[in-house]
CSV table of C-alpha atoms and ligand atoms in Angstrom, one decimal:
chain,number,residue,atom,x,y,z
A,1110,MET,CA,68.4,-54.8,20.0
A,1111,ASN,CA,67.6,-54.7,16.3
A,1112,LYS,CA,70.3,-55.7,13.9
A,1113,ARG,CA,71.6,-52.9,11.7
A,1114,LEU,CA,70.2,-53.0,8.2
A,1115,SER,CA,73.0,-53.8,5.7
A,1116,ILE,CA,72.9,-52.6,2.1
A,1117,GLY,CA,75.2,-54.0,-0.6
A,1118,ILE,CA,76.2,-51.6,-3.3
A,1119,LEU,CA,77.3,-52.8,-6.8
A,1120,GLY,CA,80.0,-50.3,-8.0
A,1121,GLY,CA,82.6,-48.6,-5.9
A,1122,GLY,CA,83.1,-45.2,-7.5
A,1123,GLN,CA,82.5,-41.7,-6.1
A,1124,LEU,CA,78.7,-42.3,-6.2
A,1125,GLY,CA,79.2,-45.4,-4.1
A,1126,MET,CA,81.5,-43.4,-1.8
A,1127,MET,CA,78.9,-40.8,-1.1
A,1128,LEU,CA,76.2,-43.4,-0.6
A,1129,CYS,CA,78.4,-45.0,2.1
A,1130,GLN,CA,78.9,-41.6,3.7
A,1131,ALA,CA,75.2,-41.0,3.8
A,1132,ALA,CA,74.5,-44.5,5.1
A,1133,LYS,CA,76.9,-44.0,8.0
A,1134,GLU,CA,74.9,-40.9,9.0
A,1135,ILE,CA,71.7,-42.9,9.2
A,1136,GLY,CA,73.1,-46.0,10.8
A,1137,ILE,CA,73.1,-48.3,7.8
A,1138,TYR,CA,75.9,-50.9,7.3
A,1139,THR,CA,77.4,-50.9,3.8
A,1140,HIS,CA,79.1,-53.6,1.7
A,1141,ILE,CA,80.7,-52.5,-1.6
A,1142,TYR,CA,81.2,-54.9,-4.4
A,1143,CYS,CA,83.4,-53.8,-7.3
A,1144,PRO,CA,86.1,-55.1,-9.5
A,1145,ASP,CA,88.5,-52.2,-9.1
A,1146,GLU,CA,91.0,-51.9,-6.2
A,1147,ASP,CA,91.3,-48.1,-6.7
A,1148,SER,CA,87.8,-47.6,-5.4
A,1149,PRO,CA,86.7,-44.3,-3.7
A,1150,ALA,CA,83.9,-46.2,-1.9
A,1151,LYS,CA,86.1,-48.7,-0.1
A,1152,HIS,CA,87.4,-46.0,2.2
A,1153,PHE,CA,83.9,-45.4,3.6
A,1154,SER,CA,82.2,-48.8,3.4
A,1155,ASN,CA,82.0,-51.3,6.3
A,1156,LYS,CA,83.0,-54.1,4.0
A,1157,PHE,CA,84.6,-54.2,0.6
A,1158,THR,CA,84.7,-57.1,-1.9
A,1159,CYS,CA,87.0,-56.7,-4.9
A,1160,GLN,CA,85.8,-59.2,-7.5
A,1161,ASP,CA,84.5,-59.4,-11.0
A,1162,TYR,CA,80.8,-58.8,-11.6
A,1163,LEU,CA,80.6,-62.2,-13.4
A,1164,ASN,CA,82.1,-64.2,-10.5
A,1165,GLU,CA,79.0,-66.1,-9.7
A,1166,LYS,CA,80.1,-67.6,-6.4
A,1167,GLU,CA,81.3,-64.2,-5.0
A,1168,ILE,CA,78.1,-62.5,-6.1
A,1169,ILE,CA,76.0,-65.1,-4.4
A,1170,ASN,CA,78.1,-64.7,-1.2
A,1171,PHE,CA,77.8,-61.0,-1.4
A,1172,SER,CA,74.0,-61.2,-1.9
A,1173,ASN,CA,73.7,-63.6,1.1
A,1174,SER,CA,75.7,-61.2,3.3
A,1175,VAL,CA,73.4,-58.2,3.0
A,1176,ASP,CA,69.6,-57.4,3.4
A,1177,ILE,CA,69.2,-55.3,0.2
A,1178,ILE,CA,71.3,-54.6,-2.8
A,1179,THR,CA,71.5,-51.4,-4.8
A,1180,TYR,CA,73.7,-50.1,-7.6
A,1181,GLU,CA,75.6,-47.0,-8.3
A,1182,PHE,CA,76.1,-47.3,-12.0
A,1183,GLU,CA,74.0,-48.7,-14.9
A,1184,ASN,CA,76.6,-50.9,-16.6
A,1185,ILE,CA,76.4,-53.8,-14.2
A,1186,PRO,CA,75.9,-56.9,-16.4
A,1187,LYS,CA,72.4,-58.2,-16.4
A,1188,GLU,CA,73.7,-61.7,-15.6
A,1189,THR,CA,75.0,-60.4,-12.3
A,1190,LEU,CA,71.6,-59.0,-11.3
A,1191,GLU,CA,69.9,-62.2,-12.3
A,1192,LEU,CA,71.8,-64.0,-9.6
A,1193,ILE,CA,70.2,-61.7,-7.0
A,1194,SER,CA,66.7,-62.3,-5.8
A,1195,ASN,CA,64.4,-59.6,-7.1
A,1196,LYS,CA,63.1,-59.0,-3.6
A,1197,LYS,CA,66.6,-57.9,-2.6
A,1198,LEU,CA,67.4,-55.7,-5.5
A,1199,ARG,CA,66.4,-52.0,-5.4
A,1200,PRO,CA,66.0,-50.4,-8.0
A,1201,GLY,CA,65.0,-53.6,-9.8
A,1202,ILE,CA,66.3,-55.1,-12.9
A,1203,LYS,CA,63.8,-53.2,-15.2
A,1204,SER,CA,65.4,-49.9,-14.4
A,1205,LEU,CA,68.7,-51.2,-15.6
A,1206,GLU,CA,67.5,-53.1,-18.6
A,1207,GLN,CA,65.6,-50.1,-19.9
A,1208,THR,CA,68.4,-47.6,-19.5
A,1209,GLN,CA,71.8,-49.3,-20.1
A,1210,ASP,CA,71.2,-49.5,-23.9
A,1211,ARG,CA,70.4,-46.1,-25.5
A,1212,LEU,CA,68.2,-47.7,-28.2
A,1213,VAL,CA,66.1,-49.5,-25.7
A,1214,GLU,CA,65.9,-46.2,-23.6
A,1215,ARG,CA,64.8,-44.3,-26.7
A,1216,LYS,CA,62.1,-46.8,-27.4
A,1217,LEU,CA,60.9,-46.4,-23.8
A,1218,LEU,CA,60.7,-42.6,-24.2
A,1219,GLU,CA,58.7,-43.1,-27.5
A,1220,LYS,CA,56.3,-45.5,-25.8
A,1221,LEU,CA,55.7,-43.0,-23.0
A,1222,ASP,CA,55.3,-40.2,-25.5
A,1223,ILE,CA,58.2,-38.2,-24.2
A,1224,PRO,CA,60.1,-35.9,-26.6
A,1225,CYS,CA,63.8,-36.6,-27.3
A,1226,ALA,CA,66.2,-35.7,-30.1
A,1227,PRO,CA,65.3,-37.3,-33.4
A,1228,TYR,CA,67.5,-40.4,-33.9
A,1229,LYS,CA,68.0,-43.4,-36.1
A,1230,GLU,CA,69.5,-46.8,-35.4
A,1231,LEU,CA,72.9,-47.0,-37.1
A,1232,LYS,CA,73.1,-50.4,-38.9
A,1233,ASN,CA,74.9,-49.6,-42.2
A,1234,LYS,CA,76.2,-47.0,-44.6
A,1235,ASN,CA,72.7,-46.3,-45.8
A,1236,ASP,CA,71.5,-45.4,-42.3
A,1237,PHE,CA,74.6,-43.1,-41.9
A,1238,ASN,CA,73.9,-41.3,-45.2
A,1239,ASN,CA,70.2,-40.9,-44.4
A,1240,ALA,CA,71.0,-39.5,-41.0
A,1241,ILE,CA,73.5,-36.9,-42.2
A,1242,THR,CA,71.2,-35.8,-45.0
A,1243,HIS,CA,68.2,-35.4,-42.6
A,1244,PHE,CA,70.0,-34.2,-39.5
A,1245,ASP,CA,72.8,-32.2,-41.0
A,1246,ASN,CA,74.9,-32.1,-37.8
A,1247,ALA,CA,74.5,-35.3,-35.8
A,1248,ILE,CA,76.2,-37.3,-33.1
A,1249,ILE,CA,76.9,-41.0,-33.3
A,1250,LYS,CA,76.5,-42.5,-29.8
A,1251,THR,CA,77.4,-46.0,-28.8
A,1252,ARG,CA,74.3,-47.9,-27.4
A,1253,ARG,CA,76.1,-49.3,-24.4
A,1254,PHE,CA,78.9,-48.3,-22.0
A,1255,GLY,CA,79.1,-44.6,-22.9
A,1256,TYR,CA,79.9,-42.1,-20.2
A,1257,ASP,CA,81.3,-38.6,-20.1
A,1258,GLY,CA,80.9,-38.4,-23.9
A,1259,LYS,CA,83.0,-41.5,-24.5
A,1260,GLY,CA,81.8,-43.5,-27.5
A,1261,GLN,CA,80.4,-40.4,-29.2
A,1262,ILE,CA,81.5,-38.9,-32.6
A,1263,GLY,CA,80.2,-35.7,-34.1
A,1264,VAL,CA,79.4,-36.0,-37.8
A,1265,SER,CA,78.0,-33.7,-40.5
A,1266,GLN,CA,77.2,-33.7,-44.2
A,1267,LYS,CA,80.9,-33.4,-44.9
A,1268,THR,CA,81.9,-36.5,-42.9
A,1269,ILE,CA,83.2,-39.5,-44.9
A,1270,CYS,CA,82.0,-42.8,-43.8
A,1271,ASP,CA,85.4,-44.4,-43.0
A,1272,ASP,CA,86.4,-47.5,-41.1
A,1273,ASN,CA,86.1,-45.6,-37.7
A,1274,ILE,CA,82.5,-45.0,-38.5
A,1275,SER,CA,81.6,-48.4,-40.0
A,1276,ALA,CA,83.1,-50.0,-36.8
A,1277,LEU,CA,80.2,-48.5,-35.0
A,1278,PHE,CA,77.5,-50.1,-37.1
A,1279,ASN,CA,75.0,-52.3,-35.2
A,1280,GLN,CA,76.0,-51.0,-31.8
A,1281,SER,CA,75.1,-47.3,-32.1
A,1282,ILE,CA,72.4,-44.7,-32.7
A,1283,VAL,CA,72.9,-41.5,-34.7
A,1284,GLU,CA,71.0,-38.5,-33.4
A,1285,LYS,CA,70.4,-34.9,-34.5
A,1286,LYS,CA,72.7,-32.4,-32.8
A,1287,ILE,CA,70.3,-30.2,-30.8
A,1288,PRO,CA,71.0,-26.4,-30.8
A,1289,PHE,CA,69.9,-26.2,-27.2
A,1290,GLU,CA,69.8,-23.1,-25.0
A,1291,PHE,CA,71.1,-25.0,-22.0
A,1292,GLU,CA,71.1,-28.4,-20.3
A,1293,PHE,CA,69.4,-29.2,-17.0
A,1294,SER,CA,68.5,-32.2,-15.0
A,1295,GLN,CA,65.8,-33.5,-12.7
A,1296,VAL,CA,66.9,-35.7,-9.8
A,1297,SER,CA,63.9,-37.5,-8.2
A,1298,CYS,CA,63.2,-40.4,-5.8
A,1299,ARG,CA,60.5,-43.0,-5.5
A,1300,ASP,CA,59.9,-45.1,-2.4
A,1301,ILE,CA,58.5,-48.7,-2.2
A,1302,PHE,CA,55.0,-47.2,-1.6
A,1303,GLY,CA,55.1,-45.4,-5.0
A,1304,ASN,CA,55.5,-41.9,-3.6
A,1305,VAL,CA,57.7,-39.7,-5.9
A,1306,PHE,CA,59.4,-36.5,-5.0
A,1307,HIS,CA,61.6,-34.2,-6.9
A,1308,PHE,CA,64.7,-32.2,-5.9
A,1309,PRO,CA,64.9,-28.7,-7.4
A,1310,LEU,CA,66.0,-28.5,-11.0
A,1311,THR,CA,69.7,-28.1,-11.8
A,1312,LYS,CA,71.4,-26.3,-14.7
A,1313,ASN,CA,74.4,-28.1,-16.0
A,1314,ILE,CA,77.4,-27.0,-18.1
A,1315,HIS,CA,79.6,-29.5,-19.7
A,1316,GLU,CA,83.2,-29.0,-20.8
A,1317,ASN,CA,84.8,-31.4,-23.2
A,1318,HIS,CA,81.7,-33.6,-22.9
A,1319,ILE,CA,82.2,-33.9,-19.1
A,1320,LEU,CA,79.9,-32.2,-16.6
A,1321,LYS,CA,81.8,-29.3,-15.1
A,1322,HIS,CA,79.3,-27.0,-13.4
A,1323,SER,CA,75.9,-27.5,-11.8
A,1324,TYR,CA,73.9,-24.6,-10.6
A,1325,ALA,CA,70.8,-25.1,-8.4
A,1326,PRO,CA,68.1,-24.3,-8.1
A,1327,LEU,CA,67.3,-23.5,-11.7
A,1328,ASN,CA,64.3,-21.4,-12.1
A,1329,LEU,CA,62.5,-22.4,-15.3
A,1330,SER,CA,59.3,-20.9,-16.4
A,1331,ASN,CA,56.5,-22.8,-14.6
A,1332,ASP,CA,55.2,-24.8,-17.5
A,1333,PHE,CA,58.6,-26.2,-18.4
A,1334,GLU,CA,59.3,-27.0,-14.7
A,1335,THR,CA,56.0,-28.8,-14.3
A,1336,ASN,CA,56.6,-30.6,-17.5
A,1337,ALA,CA,60.1,-31.8,-16.4
A,1338,LYS,CA,58.6,-33.1,-13.2
A,1339,GLU,CA,55.7,-34.9,-15.0
A,1340,ILE,CA,58.1,-36.5,-17.4
A,1341,THR,CA,60.4,-37.7,-14.6
A,1342,SER,CA,57.4,-39.0,-12.6
A,1343,LYS,CA,56.2,-40.9,-15.7
A,1344,ILE,CA,59.6,-42.5,-16.2
A,1345,ILE,CA,60.3,-43.4,-12.6
A,1346,THR,CA,56.8,-44.9,-12.1
A,1347,ASN,CA,56.8,-46.8,-15.4
A,1348,LEU,CA,60.1,-48.4,-14.3
A,1349,ASP,CA,58.6,-49.3,-10.9
A,1350,HIS,CA,61.9,-47.7,-9.8
A,1351,VAL,CA,62.8,-47.6,-6.1
A,1352,GLY,CA,65.5,-45.0,-5.1
A,1353,VAL,CA,66.9,-42.0,-6.9
A,1354,LEU,CA,66.7,-41.6,-10.7
A,1355,ALA,CA,67.9,-38.6,-12.8
A,1356,VAL,CA,66.7,-37.3,-16.1
A,1357,GLU,CA,69.0,-35.1,-18.2
A,1358,PHE,CA,67.2,-32.6,-20.4
A,1359,PHE,CA,68.0,-30.1,-23.2
A,1360,LYS,CA,66.1,-26.8,-23.1
A,1361,THR,CA,65.4,-25.7,-26.6
A,1362,LYS,CA,63.7,-22.5,-27.6
A,1363,GLU,CA,60.2,-24.0,-27.6
A,1364,ASN,CA,60.5,-27.2,-25.7
A,1365,ILE,CA,62.3,-29.6,-23.3
A,1366,LEU,CA,63.8,-32.8,-24.7
A,1367,VAL,CA,65.1,-35.8,-22.7
A,1368,ASN,CA,68.7,-36.6,-23.4
A,1369,GLU,CA,69.3,-39.5,-21.0
A,1370,ILE,CA,68.0,-41.3,-18.0
A,1371,ALA,CA,70.3,-42.4,-15.2
A,1372,PRO,CA,68.7,-45.0,-12.9
A,1373,ARG,CA,70.8,-43.9,-9.9
A,1374,VAL,CA,72.2,-41.0,-8.0
A,1375,HIS,CA,73.7,-38.4,-10.4
A,1376,ASN,CA,76.6,-36.0,-10.6
A,1377,SER,CA,74.2,-33.1,-11.0
A,1378,GLY,CA,72.7,-33.9,-7.6
A,1379,HIS,CA,75.9,-33.7,-5.6
A,1380,TRP,CA,75.0,-30.1,-4.5
A,1381,THR,CA,72.1,-31.6,-2.5
A,1382,ILE,CA,74.6,-32.6,0.2
A,1383,GLU,CA,75.0,-29.0,1.2
A,1384,GLY,CA,71.9,-27.6,-0.5
A,1385,CYS,CA,69.0,-29.7,0.9
A,1386,SER,CA,67.9,-30.9,4.2
A,1387,GLU,CA,68.5,-34.5,2.9
A,1388,SER,CA,70.9,-35.3,0.1
A,1389,GLN,CA,70.2,-37.5,-2.9
A,1390,PHE,CA,72.5,-40.1,-1.3
A,1391,LYS,CA,70.6,-40.1,1.9
A,1392,VAL,CA,67.1,-40.4,0.3
A,1393,HIS,CA,68.4,-43.1,-2.0
A,1394,MET,CA,69.5,-45.2,1.0
A,1395,GLN,CA,66.3,-44.5,2.9
A,1396,ALA,CA,64.1,-45.4,-0.1
A,1397,VAL,CA,65.9,-48.6,-0.9
A,1398,SER,CA,65.8,-49.6,2.8
A,1399,GLY,CA,62.0,-49.5,2.5
A,1400,ALA,CA,61.4,-46.2,4.4
A,1401,LYS,CA,58.6,-43.8,3.4
A,1402,ILE,CA,60.3,-40.8,2.0
A,1403,THR,CA,59.4,-37.1,2.4
A,1404,GLN,CA,60.2,-34.1,0.4
A,1405,PRO,CA,63.7,-32.6,1.4
A,1406,LYS,CA,63.8,-28.9,1.9
A,1407,LEU,CA,65.9,-26.5,-0.1
A,1408,LEU,CA,68.4,-24.9,2.3
A,1409,ASN,CA,71.0,-23.2,0.1
A,1410,GLU,CA,71.6,-22.1,-3.4
A,1411,CYS,CA,74.7,-24.0,-4.6
A,1412,HIS,CA,77.2,-24.1,-7.4
A,1413,MET,CA,79.0,-27.5,-7.9
A,1414,VAL,CA,82.3,-27.7,-9.8
A,1415,ASN,CA,83.8,-31.0,-10.8
A,1416,LEU,CA,87.6,-31.3,-10.3
A,1417,ILE,CA,88.9,-33.1,-13.3
A,1418,GLY,CA,92.3,-34.7,-13.7
A,1419,GLU,CA,95.2,-32.5,-12.4
A,1420,GLU,CA,92.7,-29.8,-11.0
A,1421,ILE,CA,92.6,-31.9,-7.9
A,1422,ASN,CA,96.1,-30.9,-6.9
A,1423,GLU,CA,95.1,-27.3,-6.2
A,1424,TRP,CA,92.4,-28.5,-3.7
A,1425,ALA,CA,93.8,-31.7,-2.2
A,1426,LYS,CA,95.4,-29.9,0.8
A,1427,LYS,CA,92.9,-27.1,1.3
A,1428,LYS,CA,90.2,-27.2,4.0
A,1429,SER,CA,86.5,-26.7,3.5
A,1430,ASP,CA,84.9,-23.6,5.0
A,1431,ASN,CA,81.5,-22.0,5.1
A,1432,GLU,CA,81.7,-20.9,1.5
A,1433,VAL,CA,83.1,-23.9,-0.2
A,1434,LYS,CA,83.0,-27.6,0.7
A,1435,ILE,CA,85.7,-29.8,-0.8
A,1436,HIS,CA,84.9,-33.4,-1.7
A,1437,LEU,CA,87.9,-35.6,-2.5
A,1438,TYR,CA,87.4,-39.0,-4.2
A,1439,HIS,CA,90.6,-40.6,-2.9
A,1440,LYS,CA,91.5,-42.1,-6.3
A,1441,ASN,CA,95.1,-43.3,-6.5
A,1442,GLU,CA,95.7,-42.4,-10.0
A,1443,ILE,CA,95.1,-38.9,-11.6
A,1444,LYS,CA,94.1,-39.3,-15.2
A,1445,LYS,CA,93.2,-36.8,-17.9
A,1446,GLY,CA,89.4,-36.4,-17.9
A,1447,ARG,CA,88.9,-38.4,-14.7
A,1448,LYS,CA,86.6,-37.0,-12.0
A,1449,MET,CA,88.8,-36.7,-8.9
A,1450,GLY,CA,86.6,-34.6,-6.6
A,1451,HIS,CA,84.2,-31.8,-6.6
A,1452,LEU,CA,83.5,-28.5,-4.8
A,1453,THR,CA,80.3,-27.1,-3.7
A,1454,TYR,CA,80.1,-23.3,-3.4
A,1455,ILE,CA,77.3,-22.4,-1.0
A,1456,LYS,CA,76.0,-19.2,-2.7
A,1457,ASP,CA,73.2,-18.1,-0.5
A,1458,LYS,CA,72.5,-19.1,3.0
A,1459,ARG,CA,68.9,-19.9,3.8
A,1460,ILE,CA,66.4,-19.6,1.0
A,1461,ASP,CA,62.9,-19.8,2.6
B,1735,ATP,P1,77.3,-38.4,-19.2
B,1735,ATP,O1,77.9,-39.7,-18.7
B,1735,ATP,O2,78.2,-37.2,-18.8
B,1735,ATP,O3,75.9,-38.2,-18.9
B,1735,ATP,P2,77.2,-39.6,-21.8
B,1735,ATP,O4,78.5,-40.1,-22.4
B,1735,ATP,O5,76.3,-40.6,-21.2
B,1735,ATP,O6,77.5,-38.5,-20.8
B,1735,ATP,P3,75.3,-37.9,-23.2
B,1735,ATP,O7,74.7,-37.4,-21.9
B,1735,ATP,O8,74.4,-38.4,-24.2
B,1735,ATP,O9,76.5,-38.9,-23.0
B,1735,ATP,O10,76.1,-36.7,-23.9
B,1735,ATP,C1,77.1,-36.0,-23.2
B,1735,ATP,C2,77.0,-34.5,-23.6
B,1735,ATP,O11,77.2,-34.3,-25.0
B,1735,ATP,C3,75.6,-33.9,-23.3
B,1735,ATP,O12,75.4,-33.6,-21.9
B,1735,ATP,C4,75.6,-32.7,-24.2
B,1735,ATP,O13,76.4,-31.7,-23.7
B,1735,ATP,C5,76.3,-33.3,-25.5
B,1735,ATP,N1,75.2,-33.9,-26.4
B,1735,ATP,C6,74.8,-35.2,-26.3
B,1735,ATP,N2,73.8,-35.4,-27.3
B,1735,ATP,C7,73.6,-34.2,-27.9
B,1735,ATP,C8,72.7,-33.8,-28.9
B,1735,ATP,N3,71.9,-34.6,-29.5
B,1735,ATP,N4,72.8,-32.5,-29.3
B,1735,ATP,C9,73.7,-31.6,-28.7
B,1735,ATP,N5,74.6,-32.0,-27.7
B,1735,ATP,C10,74.5,-33.3,-27.3
B,1736,MG,MG1,74.6,-37.6,-20.1
């Protein structure tokens, strides 16, 4: 009898949790490595190691214990990945290197001739003054470790360059605030043979800088939709990425602009669990395990709602039914702004 394939996952949050759930369905053994005991994924993985990412010995043991390693968030230290053989790591180190620093990511987009918001590197007061003069309303964004809008400050021509701002010099970019019509994302997947497929587009609404609602499928006029898919194919192929990758876009009046690349499964793809024949989590696990992937079918129109902080209390004891599926992340501590679970409303059965 063949030994079950085992996949190690760096990171143990809700994305890791849903990867483990999907792996179980397709008979893959999972081993989570993360430094946090309060890990949603540990409840669903076959094995759990709670250690620091920079613990060399433990990372090597982890690596030796599994066939393949993937990651569920982009802020894994590069040093950690360097301890893992390139052959075992999917997606590879390039996907992470090119996306965990916003400045490097912007340079990649420029190299690939992909439109994004105008930006400047923020090194000193001069850069700040130039940016607010040129951009009027702008957003300072930390180059590394930002998520859910953390590490971002909105600025305008009236903003004084105080200590809070000068503390961000040399580690941030400042970009023009885009008066977008709406935001959307493209979640796509590439297999080891270079095949790329795309899930339907998703429209996203943020509240307090945190994703709150995703609606799928989003029907964009054909040119924009083709363009979003071409841009995503260009990025995923250039990175030689294996697995799922998501691109966040702004839709402006005339164009689409890339806001961010996530080299992993993405919150705006959670609806695919109920909405598609195969979820983003399942195809990610299939792709990293070396399988040839096929295009999942759209089954249902969905509306995903994130449950943030105390909102979880209203749903924790309710049961899923045919109209709404409740996903709890089993986090011990409720914190303001923390993603605690999500709901998927199944809007329309069977779209053919
Ligand atoms: P997340 O982890 O949720 O993706 P993040 O902290 O990585 O967030 P961004 O995706 O860059 O940061 O920004 C979060 C949100 O802030 C965006 O989805 C958008 O609503 C808003 N935003 C970011 N940049 C701009 C911009 N240039 N113009 C207008 N709004 C912006
Ligand atoms: Mg974002």
